[in-house]
XYZ file of C-alpha atoms in Angstrom:
641
model
C 110.508 -130.330 -275.971
C 110.903 -131.089 -279.729
C 107.377 -132.490 -279.746
C 105.994 -129.272 -278.340
C 107.883 -126.812 -280.599
C 107.887 -128.874 -283.858
C 104.935 -131.223 -284.183
C 102.265 -128.755 -283.109
C 103.141 -126.266 -285.925
C 103.473 -129.175 -288.393
C 100.052 -130.507 -287.496
C 98.474 -127.048 -287.573
C 100.101 -126.109 -290.889
C 99.439 -129.578 -292.345
C 95.744 -129.354 -291.485
C 95.336 -126.028 -293.294
C 97.716 -126.698 -296.209
C 96.430 -130.235 -296.759
C 92.850 -129.004 -296.939
C 93.728 -126.258 -299.450
C 95.899 -128.559 -301.619
C 93.489 -131.469 -301.739
C 90.304 -129.463 -302.164
C 91.412 -126.786 -304.659
C 94.352 -128.478 -306.422
C 93.461 -132.182 -306.458
C 89.694 -131.462 -306.548
C 88.942 -134.096 -303.901
C 85.640 -134.294 -302.115
C 85.023 -131.626 -299.481
C 83.869 -134.091 -296.842
C 86.975 -136.231 -297.157
C 89.380 -133.276 -297.100
C 87.570 -131.672 -294.179
C 87.594 -134.829 -292.020
C 91.331 -135.429 -292.550
C 92.191 -131.807 -291.780
C 90.023 -131.781 -288.621
C 91.666 -134.985 -287.396
C 95.107 -133.465 -287.895
C 94.022 -130.201 -286.243
C 92.514 -132.004 -283.226
C 95.700 -134.032 -282.718
C 97.772 -130.846 -282.768
C 95.473 -129.050 -280.314
C 95.529 -132.054 -277.950
C 99.326 -132.145 -278.149
C 99.589 -128.430 -277.335
C 96.982 -128.588 -274.559
C 98.520 -131.559 -272.770
C 101.951 -129.921 -272.796
C 100.572 -126.856 -271.003
C 97.937 -128.261 -268.646
C 99.306 -131.593 -267.429
C 102.142 -131.343 -264.860
C 102.647 -135.047 -264.197
C 105.572 -136.044 -266.430
C 104.678 -139.746 -266.615
C 101.109 -139.017 -267.681
C 102.300 -136.404 -270.165
C 104.756 -138.889 -271.776
C 102.048 -141.535 -272.120
C 99.585 -139.117 -273.742
C 102.256 -137.734 -276.089
C 103.109 -141.285 -277.168
C 99.457 -142.038 -277.928
C 99.098 -138.810 -279.966
C 102.316 -139.533 -281.889
C 101.171 -143.080 -282.638
C 97.832 -141.758 -283.936
C 99.682 -139.153 -285.975
C 101.840 -141.807 -287.647
C 98.845 -144.061 -288.386
C 97.039 -141.052 -289.849
C 100.017 -140.189 -292.090
C 100.375 -143.736 -293.381
C 96.708 -144.374 -294.047
C 95.576 -140.996 -295.308
C 98.418 -138.798 -296.523
C 101.236 -141.119 -297.521
C 100.459 -140.901 -301.180
C 100.547 -137.087 -301.034
C 103.684 -136.279 -299.081
C 105.823 -139.020 -300.544
C 108.428 -141.304 -298.996
C 111.073 -138.622 -298.417
C 108.922 -136.212 -296.417
C 107.429 -139.106 -294.482
C 110.889 -140.380 -293.579
C 111.892 -136.902 -292.334
C 108.818 -136.797 -290.119
C 109.634 -140.262 -288.885
C 113.195 -139.225 -287.947
C 111.883 -136.210 -286.009
C 109.434 -138.446 -284.202
C 112.258 -140.818 -283.264
C 114.415 -137.919 -282.014
C 111.520 -136.647 -279.913
C 111.052 -140.077 -278.442
C 114.583 -140.004 -277.009
C 113.139 -137.960 -274.154
C 110.376 -140.483 -273.490
C 110.213 -143.760 -271.664
C 111.695 -146.800 -273.328
C 108.364 -148.665 -273.369
C 106.654 -145.786 -275.150
C 109.403 -145.642 -277.743
C 109.078 -149.374 -278.480
C 105.321 -148.974 -278.927
C 105.820 -146.151 -281.429
C 108.516 -147.988 -283.385
C 106.440 -151.155 -283.581
C 103.397 -149.207 -284.738
C 105.385 -147.365 -287.392
C 107.056 -150.457 -288.882
C 103.809 -152.398 -288.891
C 101.917 -149.626 -290.655
C 104.626 -149.092 -293.280
C 104.744 -152.819 -294.116
C 100.962 -152.960 -294.236
C 100.799 -149.904 -296.518
C 103.395 -151.286 -298.957
C 101.810 -154.723 -299.214
C 98.168 -153.700 -299.426
C 98.064 -150.154 -300.813
C 101.108 -149.723 -302.974
C 100.346 -146.414 -304.770
C 103.518 -146.484 -306.849
C 103.772 -149.964 -308.432
C 106.896 -149.115 -310.436
C 108.767 -148.201 -307.242
C 108.326 -151.457 -305.337
C 112.068 -151.879 -304.863
C 112.277 -148.352 -303.519
C 109.607 -148.992 -300.946
C 111.143 -152.266 -299.866
C 114.523 -150.557 -299.451
C 112.734 -147.825 -297.491
C 111.285 -150.433 -295.127
C 114.732 -151.940 -294.650
C 116.254 -148.467 -294.084
C 113.588 -147.563 -291.567
C 114.072 -150.841 -289.742
C 117.870 -150.418 -289.615
C 117.467 -146.807 -288.623
C 115.072 -147.809 -285.843
C 117.569 -150.348 -284.500
C 120.353 -147.752 -284.579
C 118.170 -145.210 -282.796
C 117.149 -147.836 -280.231
C 120.811 -148.672 -279.544
C 121.728 -145.014 -279.260
C 118.752 -144.491 -277.003
C 119.829 -147.398 -274.791
C 123.360 -146.015 -274.447
C 122.152 -142.480 -273.828
C 119.472 -143.727 -271.425
C 122.076 -145.576 -269.326
C 124.253 -142.498 -269.156
C 121.229 -140.365 -268.491
C 120.181 -142.674 -265.659
C 123.625 -142.419 -264.103
C 123.580 -138.666 -264.479
C 120.069 -138.596 -263.050
C 121.148 -140.742 -260.075
C 124.085 -138.431 -259.402
C 121.842 -135.430 -259.769
C 119.339 -137.060 -257.419
C 122.047 -137.707 -254.829
C 123.285 -134.129 -255.151
C 119.731 -132.876 -254.874
C 119.155 -134.983 -251.737
C 122.394 -133.706 -250.216
C 121.293 -130.176 -251.018
C 117.912 -130.775 -249.395
C 119.564 -132.307 -246.325
C 121.922 -129.339 -246.169
C 119.018 -126.908 -246.432
C 116.961 -128.807 -243.837
C 119.960 -128.847 -241.522
C 120.444 -125.108 -241.870
C 116.706 -124.570 -241.417
C 116.643 -126.557 -238.176
C 119.819 -125.151 -236.595
C 119.102 -123.211 -233.402
C 121.442 -120.366 -234.408
C 120.792 -117.746 -237.037
C 122.587 -118.417 -240.352
C 123.056 -115.941 -243.201
C 124.868 -116.796 -246.423
C 126.438 -113.914 -248.348
C 127.553 -114.070 -251.999
C 130.796 -112.734 -253.461
C 129.182 -109.298 -253.904
C 128.314 -108.968 -250.231
C 124.599 -109.557 -250.779
C 122.345 -111.925 -248.853
C 121.430 -115.126 -250.694
C 120.182 -117.317 -247.824
C 118.689 -116.901 -244.330
C 117.365 -119.626 -242.069
C 114.211 -119.048 -239.963
C 116.156 -118.073 -236.809
C 118.094 -115.449 -238.771
C 114.837 -114.109 -240.183
C 113.329 -113.963 -236.718
C 116.290 -112.163 -235.118
C 116.801 -109.644 -237.944
C 113.112 -109.070 -238.671
C 113.761 -109.678 -242.406
C 112.145 -112.478 -244.388
C 114.211 -114.156 -247.070
C 112.118 -112.746 -249.945
C 112.776 -109.157 -248.843
C 116.394 -109.762 -247.816
C 117.493 -111.760 -250.879
C 119.975 -109.773 -252.928
C 120.120 -106.945 -250.359
C 123.482 -105.727 -248.997
C 124.466 -107.569 -245.829
C 124.935 -104.342 -243.822
C 121.329 -103.382 -244.463
C 119.958 -106.690 -243.136
C 122.439 -107.201 -240.298
C 122.547 -103.798 -238.557
C 124.888 -103.974 -235.527
C 126.077 -101.277 -233.108
C 128.091 -101.087 -229.906
C 125.874 -101.451 -226.845
C 127.441 -98.503 -225.001
C 128.800 -96.095 -227.652
C 125.958 -96.775 -230.133
C 128.510 -96.554 -232.937
C 128.166 -98.914 -235.920
C 130.445 -101.915 -235.746
C 132.714 -102.687 -238.687
C 131.173 -105.163 -241.107
C 132.514 -108.644 -240.184
C 131.802 -109.941 -243.695
C 134.046 -107.281 -245.175
C 136.835 -108.365 -242.826
C 136.421 -111.986 -243.940
C 136.725 -111.025 -247.624
C 139.882 -109.053 -246.811
C 141.581 -111.546 -244.479
C 140.144 -114.919 -245.627
C 139.965 -115.779 -241.903
C 137.184 -116.525 -239.424
C 136.071 -113.333 -237.683
C 134.177 -113.082 -234.376
C 132.096 -110.116 -233.241
C 133.404 -107.920 -230.465
C 131.736 -107.923 -227.055
C 128.784 -105.639 -226.352
C 127.385 -106.012 -229.878
C 123.683 -105.234 -230.343
C 121.635 -106.275 -233.391
C 118.946 -103.800 -234.436
C 116.128 -105.681 -236.158
C 113.985 -104.325 -238.975
C 111.247 -103.288 -236.530
C 113.720 -101.425 -234.306
C 113.996 -103.934 -231.446
C 117.469 -104.662 -230.106
C 119.113 -107.900 -229.035
C 122.662 -108.568 -227.832
C 124.280 -111.074 -230.207
C 127.473 -112.995 -230.665
C 128.542 -114.346 -234.029
C 131.193 -115.926 -236.211
C 131.757 -115.099 -239.880
C 133.651 -117.719 -241.920
C 134.836 -117.600 -245.551
C 133.564 -119.929 -248.302
C 136.610 -120.791 -250.453
C 136.789 -122.308 -253.947
C 139.431 -124.776 -255.142
C 141.818 -121.885 -255.834
C 141.487 -120.474 -252.284
C 139.384 -117.558 -253.467
C 136.603 -116.245 -251.228
C 133.353 -116.787 -253.115
C 131.075 -116.045 -250.179
C 130.733 -115.817 -246.424
C 128.538 -117.697 -243.964
C 127.561 -115.871 -240.770
C 126.420 -117.843 -237.718
C 124.980 -115.780 -234.862
C 122.754 -116.228 -231.812
C 120.684 -114.230 -229.379
C 123.000 -113.501 -226.448
C 120.267 -112.148 -224.109
C 119.788 -115.220 -221.918
C 123.488 -116.020 -221.780
C 124.262 -112.386 -221.010
C 121.705 -112.359 -218.202
C 123.161 -115.552 -216.732
C 126.646 -114.077 -216.977
C 125.410 -110.978 -215.158
C 123.945 -113.177 -212.448
C 127.192 -115.113 -212.129
C 129.194 -111.885 -211.984
C 126.774 -110.492 -209.420
C 127.056 -113.585 -207.241
C 130.843 -113.622 -207.551
C 131.119 -109.974 -206.448
C 128.179 -109.573 -204.044
C 127.118 -110.854 -200.667
C 123.861 -112.807 -201.204
C 122.307 -111.759 -197.874
C 122.811 -107.977 -197.929
C 123.464 -107.257 -201.604
C 126.689 -105.485 -200.626
C 130.003 -106.229 -202.301
C 132.088 -109.144 -201.029
C 135.780 -109.324 -200.126
C 136.799 -110.352 -203.648
C 135.282 -107.229 -205.173
C 136.687 -105.085 -202.368
C 140.235 -106.293 -203.067
C 139.870 -105.633 -206.811
C 138.419 -102.160 -206.234
C 141.181 -101.348 -203.777
C 143.784 -102.081 -206.438
C 141.826 -99.998 -208.963
C 141.377 -96.859 -206.837
C 144.776 -97.049 -205.129
C 146.090 -94.091 -207.139
C 147.340 -90.652 -206.250
C 144.219 -88.918 -207.576
C 142.060 -90.794 -205.028
C 144.160 -89.843 -201.992
C 143.444 -89.612 -199.139
C 141.779 -93.033 -198.940
C 140.044 -93.961 -195.671
C 139.193 -97.507 -194.623
C 136.558 -98.246 -191.958
C 136.233 -101.649 -190.306
C 132.932 -102.480 -188.591
C 131.811 -105.453 -186.529
C 128.266 -106.058 -185.232
C 128.122 -106.758 -181.503
C 126.102 -109.641 -180.135
C 125.284 -111.350 -183.453
C 126.070 -114.811 -182.061
C 123.911 -114.058 -179.039
C 120.999 -113.032 -181.272
C 121.422 -116.183 -183.366
C 121.439 -118.421 -180.279
C 118.525 -116.649 -178.662
C 116.174 -116.022 -181.547
C 117.492 -118.107 -184.421
C 119.575 -117.302 -187.489
C 116.683 -115.678 -189.352
C 116.669 -112.889 -186.733
C 120.460 -112.727 -186.928
C 120.157 -112.302 -190.697
C 117.607 -109.549 -190.148
C 120.085 -107.791 -187.851
C 122.821 -108.006 -190.527
C 120.511 -106.665 -193.256
C 119.298 -103.833 -191.038
C 122.877 -102.841 -190.264
C 123.806 -103.014 -193.970
C 120.881 -100.766 -194.955
C 121.929 -98.132 -192.413
C 125.483 -98.092 -193.772
C 124.263 -97.810 -197.389
C 122.034 -94.850 -196.542
C 124.814 -92.982 -194.751
C 127.573 -93.571 -197.309
C 128.125 -91.790 -200.621
C 127.461 -93.310 -204.023
C 131.187 -93.742 -204.808
C 132.008 -95.404 -201.492
C 132.668 -99.143 -201.577
C 130.818 -101.123 -198.897
C 131.667 -104.803 -198.512
C 130.604 -107.546 -196.131
C 133.717 -109.616 -195.517
C 132.497 -112.027 -192.849
C 129.513 -113.054 -190.788
C 129.402 -109.824 -188.765
C 132.264 -107.863 -190.363
C 132.076 -105.009 -192.867
C 134.688 -102.856 -194.632
C 134.082 -99.393 -196.033
C 136.488 -98.038 -198.660
C 136.224 -94.272 -198.975
C 138.255 -92.625 -201.788
C 139.152 -88.932 -201.461
C 138.149 -88.978 -197.801
C 139.935 -87.363 -194.852
C 140.078 -89.082 -191.467
C 137.801 -86.408 -189.983
C 135.027 -87.311 -192.423
C 135.481 -91.031 -191.659
C 135.118 -90.320 -187.934
C 131.938 -88.277 -188.452
C 130.529 -91.004 -190.700
C 131.065 -93.554 -187.916
C 129.244 -91.277 -185.468
C 126.282 -90.919 -187.838
C 126.061 -94.686 -188.350
C 126.229 -95.338 -184.594
C 123.445 -92.809 -183.963
C 121.255 -94.524 -186.547
C 121.830 -98.092 -185.319
C 121.228 -97.060 -181.710
C 117.611 -96.358 -182.692
C 117.110 -99.813 -184.209
C 116.037 -102.919 -182.284
C 115.807 -106.598 -183.177
C 113.430 -108.606 -180.981
C 113.573 -105.792 -178.381
C 117.388 -105.927 -178.400
C 119.364 -102.770 -179.163
C 121.788 -103.001 -182.083
C 125.389 -101.969 -181.559
C 128.630 -102.251 -183.488
C 132.326 -101.578 -183.046
C 134.233 -99.416 -185.558
C 137.843 -98.759 -186.407
C 139.367 -96.662 -189.181
C 142.659 -95.664 -190.778
C 143.506 -93.197 -193.582
C 146.108 -93.526 -196.337
C 147.582 -90.134 -197.196
C 150.676 -91.143 -199.168
C 150.861 -93.473 -202.174
C 153.967 -95.150 -200.721
C 151.958 -96.474 -197.774
C 150.970 -100.118 -198.109
C 147.208 -100.529 -198.516
C 147.148 -103.913 -196.754
C 148.864 -102.313 -193.768
C 146.213 -99.557 -193.693
C 143.455 -102.202 -193.672
C 145.157 -104.150 -190.853
C 145.461 -100.984 -188.761
C 141.770 -100.200 -189.258
C 140.933 -103.773 -188.240
C 143.172 -103.613 -185.167
C 141.594 -100.319 -184.094
C 138.166 -101.899 -184.417
C 139.115 -104.948 -182.317
C 140.640 -102.788 -179.579
C 137.357 -100.898 -179.293
C 135.389 -104.122 -179.453
C 137.307 -105.578 -176.516
C 136.543 -102.464 -174.463
C 132.896 -102.471 -175.509
C 132.277 -106.211 -175.549
C 131.391 -106.693 -171.874
C 128.893 -103.861 -171.680
C 127.521 -104.573 -175.128
C 126.957 -108.278 -174.621
C 125.624 -107.776 -171.089
C 123.129 -105.355 -172.528
C 122.089 -107.923 -175.114
C 121.640 -110.596 -172.422
C 119.453 -108.346 -170.282
C 117.467 -107.367 -173.381
C 116.915 -111.043 -174.162
C 115.764 -111.695 -170.591
C 113.284 -108.831 -170.846
C 112.083 -110.249 -174.183
C 111.459 -113.573 -172.456
C 109.358 -111.826 -169.795
C 107.304 -110.165 -172.542
C 106.941 -113.444 -174.399
C 106.054 -115.414 -171.251
C 105.016 -113.030 -168.406
C 104.908 -115.655 -165.634
C 108.668 -116.221 -166.138
C 109.326 -112.842 -164.498
C 107.948 -113.853 -161.074
C 109.254 -117.400 -161.468
C 112.827 -116.191 -162.121
C 112.761 -113.832 -159.123
C 111.318 -116.548 -156.858
C 113.940 -119.087 -157.928
C 116.633 -116.462 -157.329
C 115.376 -115.941 -153.756
C 115.127 -119.674 -153.069
C 118.660 -120.195 -154.421
C 119.944 -117.507 -152.021
C 118.165 -119.187 -149.089
C 119.521 -122.635 -149.941
C 123.008 -121.161 -150.376
C 122.887 -119.572 -146.938
C 121.544 -122.808 -145.472
C 124.572 -124.542 -146.981
C 126.880 -121.850 -145.519
C 128.231 -120.795 -148.917
C 130.352 -117.686 -149.365
C 128.737 -114.407 -150.270
C 130.266 -114.598 -153.745
C 128.769 -118.049 -154.346
C 125.433 -116.899 -152.954
C 125.425 -113.911 -155.312
C 126.281 -116.206 -158.232
C 123.425 -118.487 -157.191
C 121.008 -115.572 -157.053
C 122.074 -114.451 -160.564
C 121.950 -117.985 -161.939
C 118.509 -118.448 -160.440
C 117.306 -115.330 -162.226
C 118.863 -116.356 -165.549
C 118.193 -120.122 -165.355
C 115.380 -120.100 -167.983
C 116.827 -117.466 -170.352
C 117.269 -120.196 -172.982
C 113.491 -120.449 -173.294
C 113.648 -117.356 -175.495
C 114.376 -119.766 -178.381
C 111.353 -121.987 -177.599
C 108.168 -121.424 -179.602
C 105.602 -119.365 -177.721
C 102.805 -121.878 -178.260
C 104.865 -124.526 -176.458
C 105.390 -122.311 -173.411
C 101.640 -121.598 -173.227
C 100.271 -124.991 -174.246
C 97.500 -126.309 -171.970
C 97.736 -129.975 -172.873
C 100.555 -132.476 -172.831
C 103.510 -131.654 -175.066
C 104.161 -133.723 -178.140
C 107.529 -135.467 -178.522
C 108.870 -132.852 -180.955
C 107.704 -130.016 -178.693
C 109.242 -131.621 -175.642
C 112.544 -132.084 -177.511
C 112.580 -128.395 -178.383
C 111.907 -127.405 -174.770
C 114.723 -129.659 -173.518
C 117.250 -127.594 -175.518
C 116.718 -124.433 -173.473
C 119.579 -125.129 -170.976
C 122.033 -125.380 -173.880
C 120.710 -122.161 -175.420
C 121.051 -120.376 -172.073
C 124.610 -121.699 -171.754
C 125.564 -120.340 -175.211
C 124.006 -116.945 -174.471
C 125.850 -116.465 -171.199
C 129.235 -117.621 -172.545
C 129.220 -114.605 -174.883
C 129.612 -112.279 -171.866
C 132.437 -111.680 -169.427
C 130.131 -110.954 -166.505
C 128.009 -114.103 -166.738
C 130.468 -116.517 -168.304
C 131.263 -118.231 -164.975
C 127.617 -119.111 -164.242
C 126.905 -120.491 -167.743
C 127.652 -124.069 -166.626
C 125.176 -123.739 -163.742
C 122.471 -122.991 -166.325
C 123.559 -125.826 -168.614
C 123.120 -128.514 -165.918
C 120.131 -127.218 -163.939
C 117.821 -129.946 -165.366
C 120.169 -132.890 -164.726
C 118.717 -135.522 -162.325
C 120.475 -137.318 -159.485
C 119.598 -140.695 -161.069
C 121.009 -139.714 -164.485
C 117.655 -139.407 -166.249
C 117.856 -135.642 -166.735
C 118.965 -133.529 -169.695
C 120.816 -132.391 -171.727
C 123.877 -134.561 -170.862
C 122.310 -137.216 -168.580
C 124.821 -136.540 -165.786
C 124.446 -138.521 -162.571
C 125.029 -137.824 -158.870
C 128.151 -135.850 -158.087
C 128.865 -135.441 -161.808
C 126.292 -132.658 -161.719
C 127.536 -129.185 -160.773
C 126.705 -128.446 -157.102
C 125.146 -125.077 -157.931
C 123.019 -126.681 -160.664
C 121.611 -129.155 -158.090
C 120.516 -126.241 -155.894
C 118.897 -124.430 -158.858
C 117.030 -127.618 -159.836
C 115.417 -127.938 -156.375
C 114.517 -124.235 -156.228
C 113.154 -124.284 -159.814
C 111.074 -127.439 -159.206
C 109.618 -126.204 -155.901
C 108.527 -122.811 -157.271
C 107.165 -124.449 -160.399
C 105.030 -126.831 -158.282
C 103.536 -124.085 -156.075
C 102.730 -121.847 -159.073
C 99.596 -121.894 -161.234
C 99.978 -122.986 -164.860
C 97.660 -123.141 -167.859
C 97.896 -126.924 -167.790
C 97.455 -127.472 -163.988
C 96.714 -125.722 -160.690
C 99.381 -124.988 -158.088
C 100.238 -127.487 -155.358
C 100.273 -126.468 -151.739
C 103.649 -125.897 -150.117
C 103.168 -129.109 -148.142
C 102.383 -131.059 -151.310
C 105.409 -129.593 -153.086
C 107.651 -130.417 -150.141
C 106.294 -133.965 -150.147
C 107.165 -134.314 -153.853
C 110.733 -133.255 -153.189
C 110.933 -135.539 -150.175
C 109.809 -138.666 -152.066
C 112.048 -137.876 -155.073
C 115.175 -137.235 -153.012
C 117.852 -139.605 -154.282
C 115.982 -139.987 -157.567
C 115.507 -136.586 -159.123
C 117.147 -134.430 -156.451
C 120.349 -134.476 -154.434
C 119.243 -136.213 -151.164
C 121.463 -134.043 -148.919
C 120.348 -130.779 -150.520
C 116.741 -131.973 -150.419
C 116.950 -132.487 -146.611
C 118.621 -129.075 -146.139
C 115.955 -127.367 -148.274
C 113.013 -128.983 -146.445
C 114.381 -128.656 -142.919
C 116.285 -125.347 -143.008
C 114.516 -123.370 -145.743
C 110.957 -124.636 -145.415
C 111.247 -125.482 -141.715
C 109.575 -128.836 -142.170
C 110.501 -132.368 -141.198
C 112.334 -134.443 -143.818
């Protein structure tokens, strides 16, 4: 720095003044004066130019050292006799002081050059012979002075190196700190003691819409514009609270950040104080993040925790919470309706759970359309629903049930009519227990369900049987034929009329479980694959489950379950053997097999009655009960066994 501000003016002034003094005062030759002045001027211009143009500090130091060395040589050789020992010494001291900011090697070069040139000048070109002692003492003084300066430089350089190392460490820590803040996934804003922004990381710039150049020095409230999501009122400045309380402050819920371009994002943040050694707040750091994704996930979690995933209706948890909320005098009277879908298990067994789910969703949609916006509709079980109706008289609840029943009566699932049982109760006094009201509504529903269950489930069973006939038309004639054959065998066995009637019904319903078998299997022309055959073998179990849901057909369900068991134990589904098989099931098996053999199929032509009888005859004691086989052939078919 001293080189730049001192030596350049000295060289410039020396070039001009030296030329004037030597040419006009000392009357020296023009050429000699001009050359010396130009050399001095060029050195000064080079010194000034290098200080401005060159940015590399090492290169600049080396060039400065070369220029200074040339300057000293020039002074000693050309101008020493003019400026005298005193002025020269002053210049030398300034040069040494300037060199304190240079590298040690450069300083040694300059000192060596200076001492060498002075000694050479004194010995060879002594201009003042009478002052030899003075010049010798000057050489000694310069040498001592150089050693002193070198020692001082060494001490200062060591301290400077330590300071530089500490500064370097601090600078590295600062860079690491800045890089850390830059790479953090949250937005970070640093605010000074005046409440103005002095740092923003990229995430903060992205979320606020402000870049650091525009935001620097701006009031925090201008950059971080936050309002309440619902009221749209501005939220109190969290930074201001931190300055007042010296505590960490968190934003309230439902906070929305309005960016510079007007877009809005829900955010959550924490503002913390920056304290000095005397516990004074000298700034605040704000850490915030975009809450959109987390908010959406929380909404999804809340939705799942309060809603039924199949229908989208509320669940029992939400119903209980809403009941506590609306159980006030201003909502009286409060009506509760309990509803239960009839025949859901039958639909699931017959057609699969996906059709049962469709039935539930259809029923839920009908209820939603008929209820008011303020009514609470909840699915509390597989086929159970609760309706909570605030400010609703019992008469309105009864009419609502009638409307829902009219609507569901028009709906069908797989050709099966939908039906449901309802019960209701109304709370008219706040002293009445709400749980008791709900239990009464549930009891009323179950009483109606018991009365309606037989007819309702019977209707579902007959609807399923009709669906089977539509799905597989030949099953209609086959079922009727088997029913007739079962009646004939029963009479041949001298069974009671009740047993004969049960046999007739069982014969008609024996293949109802095939409703759950894929249509392509029932109509396949070729041989069934293993997986297809396994599916077909489950139809007795399906028929059993369907019939056990009814009161009227419950007692014949076991006949259906075992009607494909063989006398030798190779049948299905339970591989029963001999007398382990239900007697009625053995009759159905013979009737079913005989009619199946004499009927045309897509995979084979019908056998003659004689051929079918022969098949039963040769398989008696293997597939079929031998006694029943003889009775069937001799008494029903009128043939010889």
